[in-house]
Backbone as numpy.savetxt, mean C-alpha at the origin, in Angstrom:
# Nx Ny Nz CAx CAy CAz Cx Cy Cz
19.09 -6.28 0.85 17.52 -5.27 1.08 18.83 -3.36 1.48
18.39 -2.31 0.28 18.76 -1.51 0.35 18.78 -0.61 0.95
19.78 -0.50 2.05 19.48 0.93 3.06 19.28 2.33 2.25
17.95 2.09 2.23 17.45 3.70 1.46 17.27 4.94 2.28
17.80 5.99 1.14 17.54 7.46 2.48 16.20 7.91 1.43
15.89 8.31 2.67 14.57 9.74 2.32 14.60 10.63 2.80
14.04 11.40 1.88 14.89 13.13 2.06 13.34 13.66 1.35
12.22 14.83 2.33 11.63 15.09 2.26 12.16 16.87 1.86
10.92 17.29 -0.35 11.44 18.00 -0.66 10.18 19.21 -0.46
10.03 20.12 -1.01 9.13 21.12 -1.12 9.03 22.41 -1.74
8.19 22.38 -2.68 8.31 23.14 -4.04 7.59 24.98 -3.31
9.15 26.04 -4.07 10.36 25.56 -4.33 11.18 25.11 -3.53
12.60 24.53 -4.84 13.36 23.76 -3.69 14.62 24.46 -3.40
14.99 24.91 -1.97 15.61 25.67 -1.85 16.96 25.27 -0.82
18.03 25.19 -0.82 19.14 25.48 0.13 19.15 23.23 -0.29
18.93 23.57 -1.30 18.96 21.08 -1.38 20.83 21.08 -2.58
21.43 20.36 -2.00 22.78 19.90 -2.39 22.60 19.39 -3.79
22.77 19.32 -4.97 21.84 18.63 -5.80 22.81 17.21 -5.51
22.46 16.00 -5.73 22.91 15.26 -5.55 24.27 14.32 -6.93
24.68 13.75 -6.26 25.72 13.14 -8.26 24.48 12.43 -8.88
24.72 12.27 -10.33 23.76 11.46 -10.97 23.50 10.54 -11.30
21.92 10.26 -11.79 21.23 9.31 -10.65 20.02 8.69 -11.80
19.76 7.65 -11.54 18.74 7.39 -12.37 17.03 7.56 -11.76
16.11 8.62 -12.04 14.99 8.56 -11.19 13.93 7.77 -11.96
12.82 7.49 -11.13 11.92 6.49 -11.11 11.03 7.62 -10.58
9.79 8.01 -11.57 8.80 9.01 -11.34 6.84 8.38 -11.02
6.39 8.44 -9.69 5.29 7.59 -9.35 4.60 7.99 -8.35
3.49 7.83 -8.38 3.20 7.71 -6.80 3.36 6.49 -6.00
3.17 5.24 -6.84 3.87 4.50 -6.49 2.60 3.61 -5.01
1.41 4.19 -4.86 0.93 3.32 -4.34 0.23 1.89 -4.08
1.17 0.67 -2.84 0.89 -0.46 -3.36 1.89 -0.94 -3.67
2.92 -0.12 -4.31 4.05 -0.71 -5.10 3.63 -2.20 -5.71
2.80 -1.75 -6.23 2.12 -3.14 -7.35 3.15 -3.52 -8.37
2.85 -4.90 -9.03 3.32 -5.70 -10.56 3.56 -4.50 -10.91
2.66 -3.61 -11.83 3.14 -2.60 -12.39 4.28 -1.97 -11.89
4.09 -1.24 -10.83 5.01 -0.74 -10.09 6.30 -1.41 -10.40
6.75 -2.32 -9.72 7.68 -2.92 -9.87 8.05 -3.51 -10.51
7.43 -3.81 -11.57 8.23 -3.13 -13.53 8.49 -1.80 -13.79
8.56 -0.85 -13.75 8.80 -0.15 -13.50 10.22 0.56 -13.08
9.94 0.03 -11.65 10.92 -0.13 -10.59 12.33 -0.81 -10.90
12.48 -2.08 -11.59 13.05 -3.06 -11.98 13.35 -2.75 -13.31
13.28 -1.90 -14.35 13.52 -1.79 -15.51 14.28 -0.10 -15.21
14.31 0.24 -14.12 14.59 1.40 -13.65 16.41 0.84 -12.87
16.31 0.09 -11.91 17.32 -0.82 -11.20 18.58 -0.88 -12.68
17.51 -1.48 -13.33 18.61 -1.96 -14.26 19.61 -1.01 -15.12
18.79 -0.12 -15.67 19.47 1.21 -16.09 20.47 1.80 -15.25
19.94 1.92 -13.71 20.89 2.63 -12.98 22.44 1.81 -12.97
22.14 0.16 -12.92 23.66 -0.53 -12.95 24.03 -0.43 -14.20
23.09 -0.28 -15.80 23.94 -0.22 -16.19 25.19 0.66 -16.31
24.43 1.89 -15.86 24.99 3.31 -15.85 26.68 3.27 -14.74
26.11 2.17 -13.74 27.07 2.64 -12.82 26.56 3.93 -11.70
25.37 4.12 -11.35 24.47 5.02 -10.51 23.56 4.51 -9.38
23.11 5.38 -8.68 22.69 5.42 -7.66 21.01 4.79 -8.69
20.15 4.91 -7.82 18.45 4.70 -8.31 17.71 5.18 -7.47
17.35 6.23 -7.80 15.89 7.92 -7.00 14.57 7.02 -7.33
13.89 7.51 -6.03 12.47 7.38 -7.03 12.39 8.75 -6.43
11.24 9.21 -7.64 10.66 11.00 -6.36 8.68 10.53 -6.37
8.53 11.12 -5.25 7.19 10.34 -5.24 6.64 11.39 -4.13
5.14 11.10 -4.02 4.48 12.57 -3.38 3.94 12.44 -2.10
3.68 13.24 -1.81 2.66 12.93 -0.11 2.33 14.34 0.33
1.04 14.44 0.57 0.19 13.19 0.65 -0.04 13.22 -0.97
-1.33 12.54 -0.93 -1.85 12.05 -1.65 -2.48 13.07 -3.01
-1.98 13.50 -4.43 -2.18 14.39 -4.71 -3.61 14.83 -4.88
-4.60 13.99 -4.31 -6.43 13.79 -4.60 -6.04 15.76 -3.61
-5.38 15.65 -2.69 -5.63 16.60 -2.19 -5.70 18.07 -2.36
-5.14 18.75 -3.31 -4.82 20.02 -4.03 -5.83 19.55 -5.29
-7.03 18.77 -5.45 -8.01 18.92 -6.55 -9.62 18.93 -6.09
-9.75 18.68 -4.45 -11.32 18.24 -4.55 -10.55 18.11 -3.02
-12.51 18.34 -2.18 -12.57 18.25 -0.75 -12.53 16.87 -0.63
-12.17 16.79 0.45 -12.33 15.44 1.09 -12.97 14.38 2.28
-13.74 13.82 1.91 -15.34 13.39 2.93 -14.97 12.21 4.25
-13.90 11.95 3.38 -12.88 10.88 4.67 -11.57 11.32 4.52
-10.59 10.40 5.61 -9.41 10.22 5.85 -9.15 9.63 4.67
-8.08 10.56 4.14 -6.67 9.67 3.55 -6.69 8.11 3.28
-6.91 7.16 2.32 -5.79 5.70 2.74 -5.15 5.26 1.83
-4.21 5.21 2.27 -3.04 4.27 1.36 -3.34 2.53 1.46
-2.74 1.82 -0.02 -1.89 0.57 -0.20 -1.08 0.52 0.71
-0.18 1.19 0.57 0.92 1.42 1.26 1.40 2.57 1.77
1.30 2.84 2.69 1.71 4.31 3.56 3.32 4.46 3.43
3.74 6.21 3.20 4.83 6.13 3.23 5.93 4.90 4.01
6.03 4.93 5.25 7.10 3.93 5.68 7.25 2.44 5.14
5.38 1.84 4.58 5.91 0.60 3.89 6.29 0.79 2.52
6.24 2.06 1.81 6.36 1.83 0.73 7.93 2.25 0.34
8.95 3.09 1.60 9.70 3.02 1.25 10.55 1.11 1.43
9.81 0.76 2.19 9.99 -0.18 2.93 10.31 -1.47 1.97
9.25 -1.36 1.36 9.04 -2.38 0.02 10.32 -2.23 -0.98
10.33 -0.92 -1.24 11.20 0.14 -2.76 11.91 -0.11 -1.93
12.68 -0.84 -0.89 14.52 -1.20 -0.45 14.89 -2.56 -1.52
13.62 -2.91 -0.12 13.64 -4.20 -1.35 14.14 -4.38 -2.87
13.97 -3.85 -2.99 13.48 -3.35 -4.66 15.15 -2.74 -5.45
15.90 -2.16 -4.09 17.17 -2.17 -4.42 16.58 -0.69 -4.69
15.94 0.12 -4.33 16.00 1.48 -4.55 17.38 2.07 -3.69
17.69 2.93 -3.69 18.95 3.98 -3.13 18.28 5.14 -2.23
18.10 5.52 -2.70 16.78 7.04 -2.74 15.93 7.58 -2.50
14.98 7.72 -1.42 13.40 8.07 -2.14 13.44 9.41 -1.88
13.06 10.34 -2.99 12.37 11.70 -2.75 11.08 11.92 -2.31
10.87 12.87 -1.55 9.35 12.66 -1.20 8.88 14.15 -1.05
8.19 14.72 -2.33 7.77 15.77 -2.61 6.43 16.14 -2.16
6.60 16.72 -1.24 5.19 17.58 -0.64 4.22 18.13 -1.67
2.93 17.87 -1.97 1.95 17.97 -2.69 1.64 19.20 -2.27
1.47 20.04 -2.57 0.68 21.22 -2.62 -0.05 21.98 -4.10
-0.59 23.04 -3.39 -1.37 23.25 -4.61 -0.49 24.51 -5.35
0.33 24.85 -5.27 1.50 25.36 -6.18 2.45 24.79 -6.78
2.82 23.39 -6.06 3.28 22.44 -7.40 2.20 21.81 -8.04
0.79 22.03 -7.88 0.35 21.09 -8.98 -0.06 21.99 -10.09
0.45 23.22 -10.08 0.05 24.10 -10.90 1.11 24.43 -11.80
2.32 24.10 -11.41 3.13 23.59 -12.59 2.99 23.20 -13.92
3.22 23.84 -14.99 3.37 23.29 -16.32 4.36 22.34 -15.95
4.20 21.08 -17.40 5.47 20.17 -17.57 6.51 20.44 -17.44
7.30 22.24 -18.70 8.09 21.59 -18.71 8.81 22.76 -16.80
8.04 23.21 -16.37 8.56 24.39 -15.11 8.42 23.12 -14.34
7.80 22.09 -14.27 8.11 20.77 -13.45 9.49 20.48 -14.01
9.98 20.03 -14.96 11.07 19.34 -15.25 12.15 20.08 -14.55
12.02 21.50 -15.28 13.07 22.43 -14.64 13.16 22.61 -13.27
12.49 22.78 -13.38 11.83 23.53 -11.34 12.82 22.20 -10.59
11.90 20.50 -10.68 11.76 20.16 -9.87 12.56 18.73 -10.75
12.59 17.95 -11.12 13.17 17.28 -11.78 14.44 17.67 -11.74
15.05 18.25 -12.35 16.40 18.67 -12.96 17.16 18.57 -11.60
16.73 19.37 -10.52 16.70 19.48 -9.33 18.08 18.17 -8.59
17.35 17.06 -9.10 17.43 15.70 -8.52 18.74 15.28 -9.18
18.77 15.67 -10.27 20.60 15.80 -11.09 20.29 13.89 -12.21
19.70 14.18 -12.61 18.71 12.50 -13.74 19.63 12.14 -14.49
20.28 11.55 -15.04 20.88 10.97 -16.34 19.51 10.19 -16.94
18.83 9.62 -16.43 17.87 8.92 -17.42 16.75 8.89 -15.94
15.22 9.31 -17.00 14.08 9.42 -15.90 13.34 8.19 -16.50
13.17 7.60 -15.76 12.09 6.59 -15.43 10.51 6.23 -15.40
9.36 6.28 -15.99 8.06 6.17 -15.38 7.35 5.01 -16.23
6.17 5.08 -15.69 5.06 4.44 -16.56 4.89 5.08 -17.95
4.00 4.31 -18.45 3.33 4.85 -19.52 1.72 6.18 -19.77
1.16 6.04 -18.29 0.41 7.05 -18.02 0.36 8.10 -16.96
2.38 8.28 -16.51 2.63 9.51 -15.57 2.06 10.36 -15.89
1.46 11.00 -15.33 1.43 12.18 -15.26 2.30 13.69 -14.51
2.62 14.65 -14.61 4.30 15.34 -13.53 3.83 16.57 -13.19
2.36 16.94 -13.98 2.04 18.63 -13.96 0.95 18.84 -14.26
0.30 20.12 -14.00 -0.58 20.65 -14.55 -1.51 20.16 -15.53
-2.79 19.31 -14.69 -3.88 19.83 -15.90 -3.97 20.43 -17.73
-3.36 19.96 -18.50 -4.12 20.65 -19.66 -2.57 21.13 -20.28
-1.25 21.10 -19.84 -0.37 21.51 -19.87 0.47 20.94 -20.49
0.09 19.41 -21.68 1.19 18.12 -21.96 1.88 18.24 -21.01
1.37 17.42 -20.27 2.83 16.57 -18.66 2.91 15.38 -18.56
2.36 14.67 -19.93 2.59 12.99 -20.13 3.82 12.99 -20.75
4.02 11.60 -20.93 5.14 10.94 -20.94 5.82 11.61 -22.69
4.76 11.23 -23.12 4.82 11.85 -24.52 5.94 12.96 -24.63
5.92 13.66 -24.36 6.08 15.22 -24.29 7.54 14.91 -23.04
7.73 14.08 -22.41 8.61 14.29 -21.33 10.17 14.51 -22.04
10.68 14.43 -22.99 12.19 13.85 -23.94 11.78 15.12 -24.68
11.27 15.80 -24.85 10.93 17.25 -25.15 11.54 18.37 -24.27
10.83 18.01 -23.24 11.04 19.17 -22.34 12.34 19.09 -21.25
12.79 17.38 -21.61 14.37 17.28 -21.41 15.30 17.74 -21.75
15.24 18.24 -23.53 16.33 18.81 -23.76 17.67 18.75 -23.81
17.77 17.18 -24.26 18.75 16.41 -24.19 19.77 16.60 -22.74
18.92 16.85 -21.92 19.71 17.19 -20.44 19.77 15.45 -20.07
18.35 14.74 -20.02 18.48 13.33 -19.42 17.68 12.95 -20.44
18.33 11.02 -20.66 17.60 10.10 -21.36 16.09 10.01 -20.63
15.25 8.92 -21.19 14.12 8.89 -21.14 13.27 7.41 -20.82
13.29 7.03 -20.27 12.79 5.49 -20.54 10.88 5.76 -20.22
10.50 4.95 -20.91 9.05 5.00 -20.79 7.65 3.51 -20.55
8.09 2.67 -19.60 7.71 1.20 -18.95 6.05 1.52 -19.53
6.00 0.64 -20.59 4.07 0.12 -21.03 3.20 -0.52 -19.66
2.27 -0.76 -20.09 1.20 -0.65 -19.61 1.51 -2.57 -18.70
1.17 -2.49 -17.44 1.76 -4.21 -17.13 0.16 -4.85 -17.43
-0.51 -5.75 -17.72 -1.37 -6.51 -18.00 -1.50 -8.20 -16.53
-2.19 -7.83 -16.28 -2.83 -9.30 -15.82 -4.07 -9.90 -16.49
-3.42 -11.03 -16.67 -5.13 -11.99 -17.45 -5.73 -10.98 -18.16
-4.91 -9.96 -19.17 -6.13 -9.04 -19.63 -6.83 -7.57 -18.68
-6.21 -7.66 -17.85 -6.77 -6.63 -16.50 -5.43 -6.16 -16.14
-5.63 -4.75 -16.57 -4.51 -3.59 -16.16 -4.05 -3.53 -14.77
-3.24 -3.83 -14.15 -2.70 -3.94 -13.08 -2.86 -2.40 -12.59
-3.39 -2.27 -11.55 -3.41 -0.19 -10.84 -3.85 -0.81 -10.01
-3.62 0.78 -9.17 -4.08 0.65 -7.78 -5.24 1.27 -7.00
-5.67 1.78 -8.11 -7.60 1.84 -8.37 -8.26 0.47 -8.23
-7.98 -0.52 -9.01 -8.57 -1.76 -9.28 -8.03 -2.87 -7.78
-6.62 -2.32 -7.30 -6.38 -3.23 -6.00 -7.32 -2.91 -4.62
-7.70 -1.56 -5.04 -8.85 -1.01 -4.00 -10.04 -1.26 -4.26
-9.91 -1.46 -5.26 -11.28 -2.05 -5.40 -12.10 -3.66 -4.83
-11.30 -3.89 -5.06 -10.75 -5.02 -4.77 -11.07 -5.66 -3.42
-10.26 -5.12 -2.57 -9.96 -5.03 -1.16 -11.52 -4.52 -0.41
-12.26 -3.56 -0.96 -13.26 -3.29 -0.77 -14.23 -3.92 -0.66
-13.70 -4.89 -1.72 -15.03 -5.64 -2.40 -14.74 -6.95 -1.36
-14.11 -7.33 -0.48 -12.69 -8.39 0.31 -12.13 -9.50 -0.77
-11.83 -8.75 -1.93 -11.33 -9.96 -2.94 -10.09 -9.67 -2.97
-9.39 -10.68 -1.56 -8.11 -9.70 -0.99 -7.07 -11.67 -1.93
-7.77 -12.21 -2.08 -7.22 -13.19 -3.41 -6.22 -12.07 -4.57
-7.60 -11.35 -4.93 -7.59 -10.53 -6.61 -5.94 -9.91 -6.19
-6.42 -8.98 -5.36 -5.19 -7.74 -4.64 -4.20 -8.08 -4.56
-3.82 -9.52 -4.01 -2.62 -10.14 -3.86 -1.73 -10.50 -5.32
-2.78 -10.77 -6.18 -2.80 -11.06 -7.71 -1.34 -10.23 -8.44
-2.96 -8.93 -7.79 -2.10 -7.81 -8.64 -1.01 -6.94 -7.67
-0.96 -7.09 -7.04 0.16 -6.48 -5.78 0.98 -7.51 -6.03
1.31 -8.77 -6.56 2.64 -9.59 -5.93 3.05 -9.73 -4.49
2.50 -9.83 -3.85 1.92 -10.21 -2.75 1.02 -10.05 -1.64
0.94 -10.59 -0.63 -0.87 -10.44 0.12 -0.70 -9.33 0.76
-1.77 -8.61 0.81 -1.70 -7.44 1.38 -1.59 -6.67 2.59
-1.11 -6.05 3.30 -0.56 -6.20 4.90 -1.54 -4.92 5.82
-1.47 -4.85 6.45 -1.82 -3.77 7.43 -1.30 -3.96 8.44
-1.21 -2.65 9.81 -0.66 -3.11 10.88 -1.76 -2.47 11.89
-1.27 -2.42 13.82 -1.88 -2.18 13.95 -1.43 -2.41 16.00
-2.64 -1.79 16.77 -2.10 -1.86 18.35 -3.06 -2.99 18.65
-2.22 -3.61 19.56 -3.44 -4.47 20.31 -4.59 -3.64 21.86
-5.81 -3.72 21.31 -6.46 -3.10 22.31 -7.15 -3.78 22.74
-7.63 -3.41 24.06 -8.63 -4.20 25.16 -10.18 -3.68 24.02
-11.15 -4.79 24.19 -12.17 -4.77 23.50 -13.27 -5.30 25.04
-14.55 -6.07 23.92 -15.53 -6.38 25.14 -15.23 -7.41 25.80
-14.02 -8.68 25.70 -13.81 -9.53 25.47 -14.97 -10.76 25.87
-15.61 -10.40 24.54 -16.53 -11.36 23.99 -16.32 -12.76 23.60
-15.21 -12.33 22.45 -14.54 -13.78 22.20 -14.45 -15.06 22.77
-13.85 -14.31 24.42 -13.32 -15.39 25.20 -14.12 -15.75 25.85
-15.54 -15.25 26.12 -16.85 -15.73 26.83 -16.99 -17.12 25.45
-16.61 -16.53 24.33 -17.31 -17.77 23.09 -16.72 -18.90 23.34
-15.42 -18.89 23.92 -14.31 -19.60 23.89 -13.17 -19.21 22.25
-13.45 -18.44 21.93 -12.35 -18.21 20.82 -12.55 -16.55 20.79
-11.38 -16.36 21.86 -10.43 -14.75 22.56 -9.56 -14.23 21.30
-9.81 -13.09 21.41 -9.55 -12.56 20.01 -8.68 -11.30 20.50
-7.93 -10.72 19.62 -7.04 -9.95 19.54 -7.49 -8.58 19.07
-8.23 -7.45 19.60 -8.39 -6.18 18.93 -7.64 -5.67 18.43
-7.92 -4.74 17.37 -6.42 -4.19 16.16 -7.20 -2.90 16.56
-6.04 -1.78 16.62 -6.62 -0.56 16.38 -5.56 -0.05 15.21
-5.85 -0.13 13.97 -5.30 0.20 12.78 -5.60 2.30 12.78
-4.50 2.41 11.69 -3.92 3.83 11.71 -5.51 3.92 10.92
-5.55 5.18 10.94 -6.52 5.58 9.86 -6.40 5.34 8.28
-4.96 5.73 8.19 -4.08 5.86 7.11 -4.08 3.95 6.19
-4.75 3.33 6.76 -4.02 2.00 6.20 -5.49 1.56 5.32
-5.15 1.01 4.36 -6.84 0.74 3.93 -6.53 -0.92 4.12
-8.00 -1.71 4.79 -8.54 -2.16 5.35 -9.25 -3.21 4.18
-9.38 -4.09 4.32 -10.29 -4.73 3.34 -12.05 -4.58 3.96
-12.89 -4.98 2.85 -14.04 -4.96 3.25 -14.54 -5.37 4.38
-15.80 -5.43 4.93 -16.25 -5.81 5.92 -16.93 -8.01 5.31
-16.12 -8.50 6.57 -16.13 -9.96 6.31 -15.11 -10.16 7.32
-15.25 -11.65 7.35 -14.30 -13.03 7.66 -12.96 -13.56 6.60
-11.88 -13.55 7.38 -10.81 -13.43 6.52 -9.88 -14.33 7.22
-9.48 -15.51 6.07 -7.78 -15.80 6.88 -6.77 -15.29 7.07
-5.96 -15.03 8.38 -4.97 -14.24 7.95 -4.13 -14.65 8.58
-2.26 -14.14 8.83 -1.11 -14.50 9.13 -1.83 -13.03 10.38
-0.94 -13.26 10.84 -0.56 -12.04 12.19 0.91 -12.37 13.39
1.40 -11.06 13.05 3.00 -11.32 13.62 3.11 -10.66 15.15
3.07 -11.30 15.55 3.31 -11.06 16.92 5.03 -10.98 17.79
5.10 -10.30 17.96 6.80 -10.03 18.37 7.79 -10.62 16.77
8.32 -11.40 17.26 8.81 -12.15 15.42 8.81 -13.33 15.17
7.65 -13.64 15.40 6.49 -15.11 15.07 5.57 -14.53 13.96
4.98 -15.13 13.23 4.11 -15.06 12.26 3.37 -16.37 12.78
1.97 -15.83 13.28 1.08 -16.79 13.67 -0.36 -17.07 12.60
-1.28 -18.36 12.29 -2.43 -18.21 11.85 -3.37 -17.78 12.14
-4.54 -17.07 11.76 -5.66 -16.61 12.80 -6.91 -16.67 11.22
-8.09 -15.96 11.95 -8.83 -15.88 11.05 -9.47 -14.39 12.04
-9.83 -13.78 10.67 -10.30 -11.60 11.33 -11.61 -11.56 11.10
-12.29 -11.14 12.23 -13.46 -10.29 11.23 -13.39 -8.68 11.37
-13.72 -8.69 10.31 -13.73 -6.93 10.05 -15.33 -6.41 9.90
-15.61 -6.11 10.86 -17.08 -5.94 11.24 -18.15 -5.18 12.25
-18.95 -5.38 12.43 -19.98 -4.33 13.42 -20.32 -5.49 14.93
-19.86 -6.71 14.37 -20.47 -7.92 15.54 -22.60 -7.62 15.67
-22.91 -7.49 14.24 -24.25 -7.30 14.20 -25.26 -8.09 15.42
-24.52 -9.71 15.85 -25.34 -10.32 16.25 -25.50 -10.14 18.07
-24.78 -8.83 18.11 -24.83 -8.12 19.31 -25.32 -6.40 19.07
-25.74 -6.58 18.39 -26.62 -5.48 18.07 -26.51 -4.45 16.88
-27.31 -3.83 16.18 -26.78 -2.65 15.74 -26.06 -1.63 15.65
-25.96 -0.62 14.47 -25.06 0.53 14.53 -24.03 0.48 15.56
-23.39 -0.50 15.51 -22.15 -1.12 15.76 -20.61 -0.24 15.68
-19.68 0.39 15.73 -18.80 0.41 15.38 -18.03 -0.52 14.61
-17.34 -0.65 13.51 -16.35 -1.56 13.32 -15.43 -1.56 13.61
-15.37 -3.42 14.00 -14.21 -3.31 14.41 -13.33 -4.56 13.28
-11.98 -4.69 14.56 -10.90 -5.29 13.22 -10.50 -6.53 14.79
-10.90 -7.81 14.64 -10.91 -8.61 15.60 -9.80 -9.74 15.18
-9.33 -10.62 15.88 -8.43 -11.37 15.32 -8.30 -12.75 16.53
-8.84 -13.95 15.86 -8.46 -14.92 16.59 -7.35 -16.28 16.54
-6.35 -15.59 17.03 -4.98 -16.55 16.77 -4.69 -17.70 16.95
-5.25 -18.68 16.08 -5.14 -20.09 16.33 -3.76 -21.03 17.42
-4.43 -22.26 18.10 -3.34 -22.25 19.11 -2.47 -21.10 19.71
-2.53 -20.12 20.24 -1.73 -18.57 20.47 -3.08 -18.42 22.05
-2.48 -18.11 22.77 -3.77 -17.68 24.34 -2.71 -16.60 24.83
-1.61 -16.50 25.01 -0.97 -14.95 25.67 -1.86 -13.69 25.40
-1.67 -13.38 26.19 -2.34 -11.34 26.19 -1.22 -10.27 25.54
-1.44 -9.53 24.49 -0.73 -9.21 23.62 -1.12 -7.85 24.21
-2.04 -7.15 25.07 -2.52 -5.88 25.01 -0.97 -4.92 24.58
-1.06 -3.92 23.29 -0.25 -2.87 23.73 0.89 -3.35 22.46
0.94 -4.40 22.35 1.59 -4.76 21.27 1.81 -4.26 19.51
2.46 -4.17 19.14 2.75 -3.57 17.44 2.48 -5.15 16.90
1.13 -5.52 16.19 1.48 -6.78 15.60 0.83 -6.48 13.91
1.48 -7.10 12.85 1.34 -6.92 11.59 0.56 -8.19 10.86
-0.46 -7.44 9.92 -1.99 -9.18 9.94 -1.49 -8.54 7.93
-1.58 -10.20 7.63 -1.74 -10.56 6.52 -2.76 -11.12 5.95
-3.23 -10.61 5.06 -4.99 -10.91 4.69 -4.96 -12.14 3.64
-4.95 -13.05 3.53 -4.63 -14.25 3.13 -5.86 -14.87 2.38
-7.11 -14.72 2.86 -8.42 -15.29 1.94 -8.98 -14.96 3.08
-10.81 -14.87 1.57 -11.45 -13.93 2.21 -12.48 -15.56 2.76
-12.89 -15.51 3.61 -14.24 -16.77 4.55 -15.54 -16.86 4.04
-15.75 -15.82 4.56 -17.43 -14.81 4.15 -17.66 -13.46 4.57
-18.90 -13.19 4.34 -19.02 -12.27 4.93 -19.84 -12.21 5.76
-20.55 -10.96 7.11 -20.85 -11.10 7.85 -22.24 -11.29 8.55
-22.63 -11.64 8.80 -23.85 -12.35 9.52 -24.23 -12.06 10.66
-25.63 -12.25 10.38 -26.20 -11.60 12.30 -26.68 -13.04 12.49
-26.61 -13.57 13.19 -26.88 -14.94 14.01 -28.28 -14.74 15.16
-29.10 -16.09 14.61 -30.19 -16.04 15.69 -29.52 -16.33 17.11
-28.84 -16.82 16.97 -28.28 -16.97 18.55 -27.31 -17.23 19.09
-26.29 -17.18 20.12 -25.01 -17.27 20.53 -24.37 -18.68 19.90
-25.44 -19.97 20.16 -24.87 -20.82 19.68 -24.89 -21.20 18.13
-25.47 -20.27 17.55 -25.24 -20.30 16.21 -23.87 -19.84 15.60
-23.39 -19.04 15.78 -22.47 -18.07 16.28 -21.30 -18.79 16.11
-21.56 -19.66 17.59 -19.95 -20.71 18.24 -20.19 -21.61 16.92
-20.69 -21.76 16.62 -20.94 -22.91 15.35 -20.59 -22.49 14.17
-20.51 -21.21 13.76 -19.82 -21.38 12.94 -18.53 -20.81 13.19
-18.37 -20.00 14.11 -16.69 -19.71 14.40 -15.97 -21.77 13.90
-16.69 -21.91 14.80 -15.56 -23.41 14.65 -15.46 -23.96 13.11
-16.41 -24.21 12.03 -16.22 -24.07 11.04 -15.20 -22.14 10.39
-15.15 -21.56 10.58 -14.52 -20.94 9.82 -13.31 -21.08 10.51
-12.89 -22.08 12.38 -11.23 -22.58 11.94 -10.92 -23.35 11.23
-11.98 -24.27 11.49 -11.99 -25.65 10.02 -11.40 -25.26 8.98
-11.91 -24.39 8.23 -12.04 -23.41 7.14 -10.85 -23.24 6.94
-10.08 -22.05 7.57 -9.06 -21.19 8.14 -7.79 -22.40 8.13
-7.62 -23.50 8.75 -7.30 -24.50 8.58 -6.62 -24.86 7.45
-7.83 -25.20 6.55 -7.57 -27.05 5.65 -6.92 -25.67 4.73
-7.54 -24.15 4.22 -6.62 -23.18 3.38 -5.37 -23.29 3.64
-4.95 -22.84 4.82 -3.17 -22.76 5.67 -3.00 -24.08 4.67
-3.60 -25.07 5.21 -2.93 -26.53 5.07 -2.58 -26.77 3.68
-3.46 -25.99 2.80 -3.87 -26.57 1.48 -1.87 -25.61 0.14
-2.23 -24.49 1.28 -0.90 -23.48 0.79 0.25 -23.56 1.31
0.49 -24.12 2.67 2.14 -23.84 2.82 2.94 -25.31 2.36
C-alpha cells in the first residue's frame, strides 16, 4: 500500500508550492468503483512509464452543494477518509482535495485548467470520458481539455466502463443500495460495500429474544443500504465475524419508530459498547416485516440465522 499524502486546496490557490511533475487523475471518484479504478489504473501505468508520482485531483464536498438546496445531509459511498484509503491501495501517491465552492463552480474550462490544474504541474492528465471540470456551458468536457492544455501536458481519456452492458456509475450504485441490492452494488464497486459506526446502547430487546444485537450509530455521511435484513461481516477489534443485520424501524413493536442499524453477531457474546466497528453488507436476505407476535419474530430470526450461515458457507 502506498503512503498517500492528502493536501486540501481552496480557490484561488495561494501560497502553494508547486510539486514536481506528476500524472494527475481528475474526478470526484465517489465509491472508487470499477470505472474509477480503470481511470486510476491507466493513470498509474502512465506515471510508472514516465517515472513520476501519481496524484488525484478531487473535490469536497460534493459539487451538488453549489447548485441546489439540500433537503437532507450529504451522503457518500466513500467519505473522504475511505476514498483516500482505497486510493492508497491503488497506488496513488498524492490526493489533492479542492474545496468545492460557488466561486470554483463558475470557472470556465480554460480558466480551470490555467488556475487549478496547472498548479499541480501535470505532465499528463487522465480522466473518464464524461468528466466535467468547469462551469456548465463552457465547453469544460474532455473533448476540449487538450485544447486548453496547449502543449503544456498530455491528455488521456478513459472510455466508459460497462458491466454486462450496464454503465458502472456512482448513481447506479447508490440506487442499487437504496433498493437493498448489495450484491449488484458489489459487482459495480469491485468489492463489498462497507460502512462504519460506534456500538451504542439500544433497547436490549434482541437479548430478550435470544438474539443479542449491537446497535450501530453510523455517521450521517455514509450511504447505508435500504431498509431490510442482510447477511453481513462485522469487524470488532481486528477480527471479522459473521452476522445478520437489520436496517429498519422495528415495526413489530410500534409504528413511526426511528430507523436503526442492529447487528446480531453470530457466535459472539462480548459487550462492545463504545467500540468502533466496520460492516460489510454482503447479501440481502429479506424485507422488514411486521410480525403478528413475538414468537413469529423469533422463528424468523432463527431462519435468518440459518440463511446467513448457509450464505457464508457457500461463499467462503
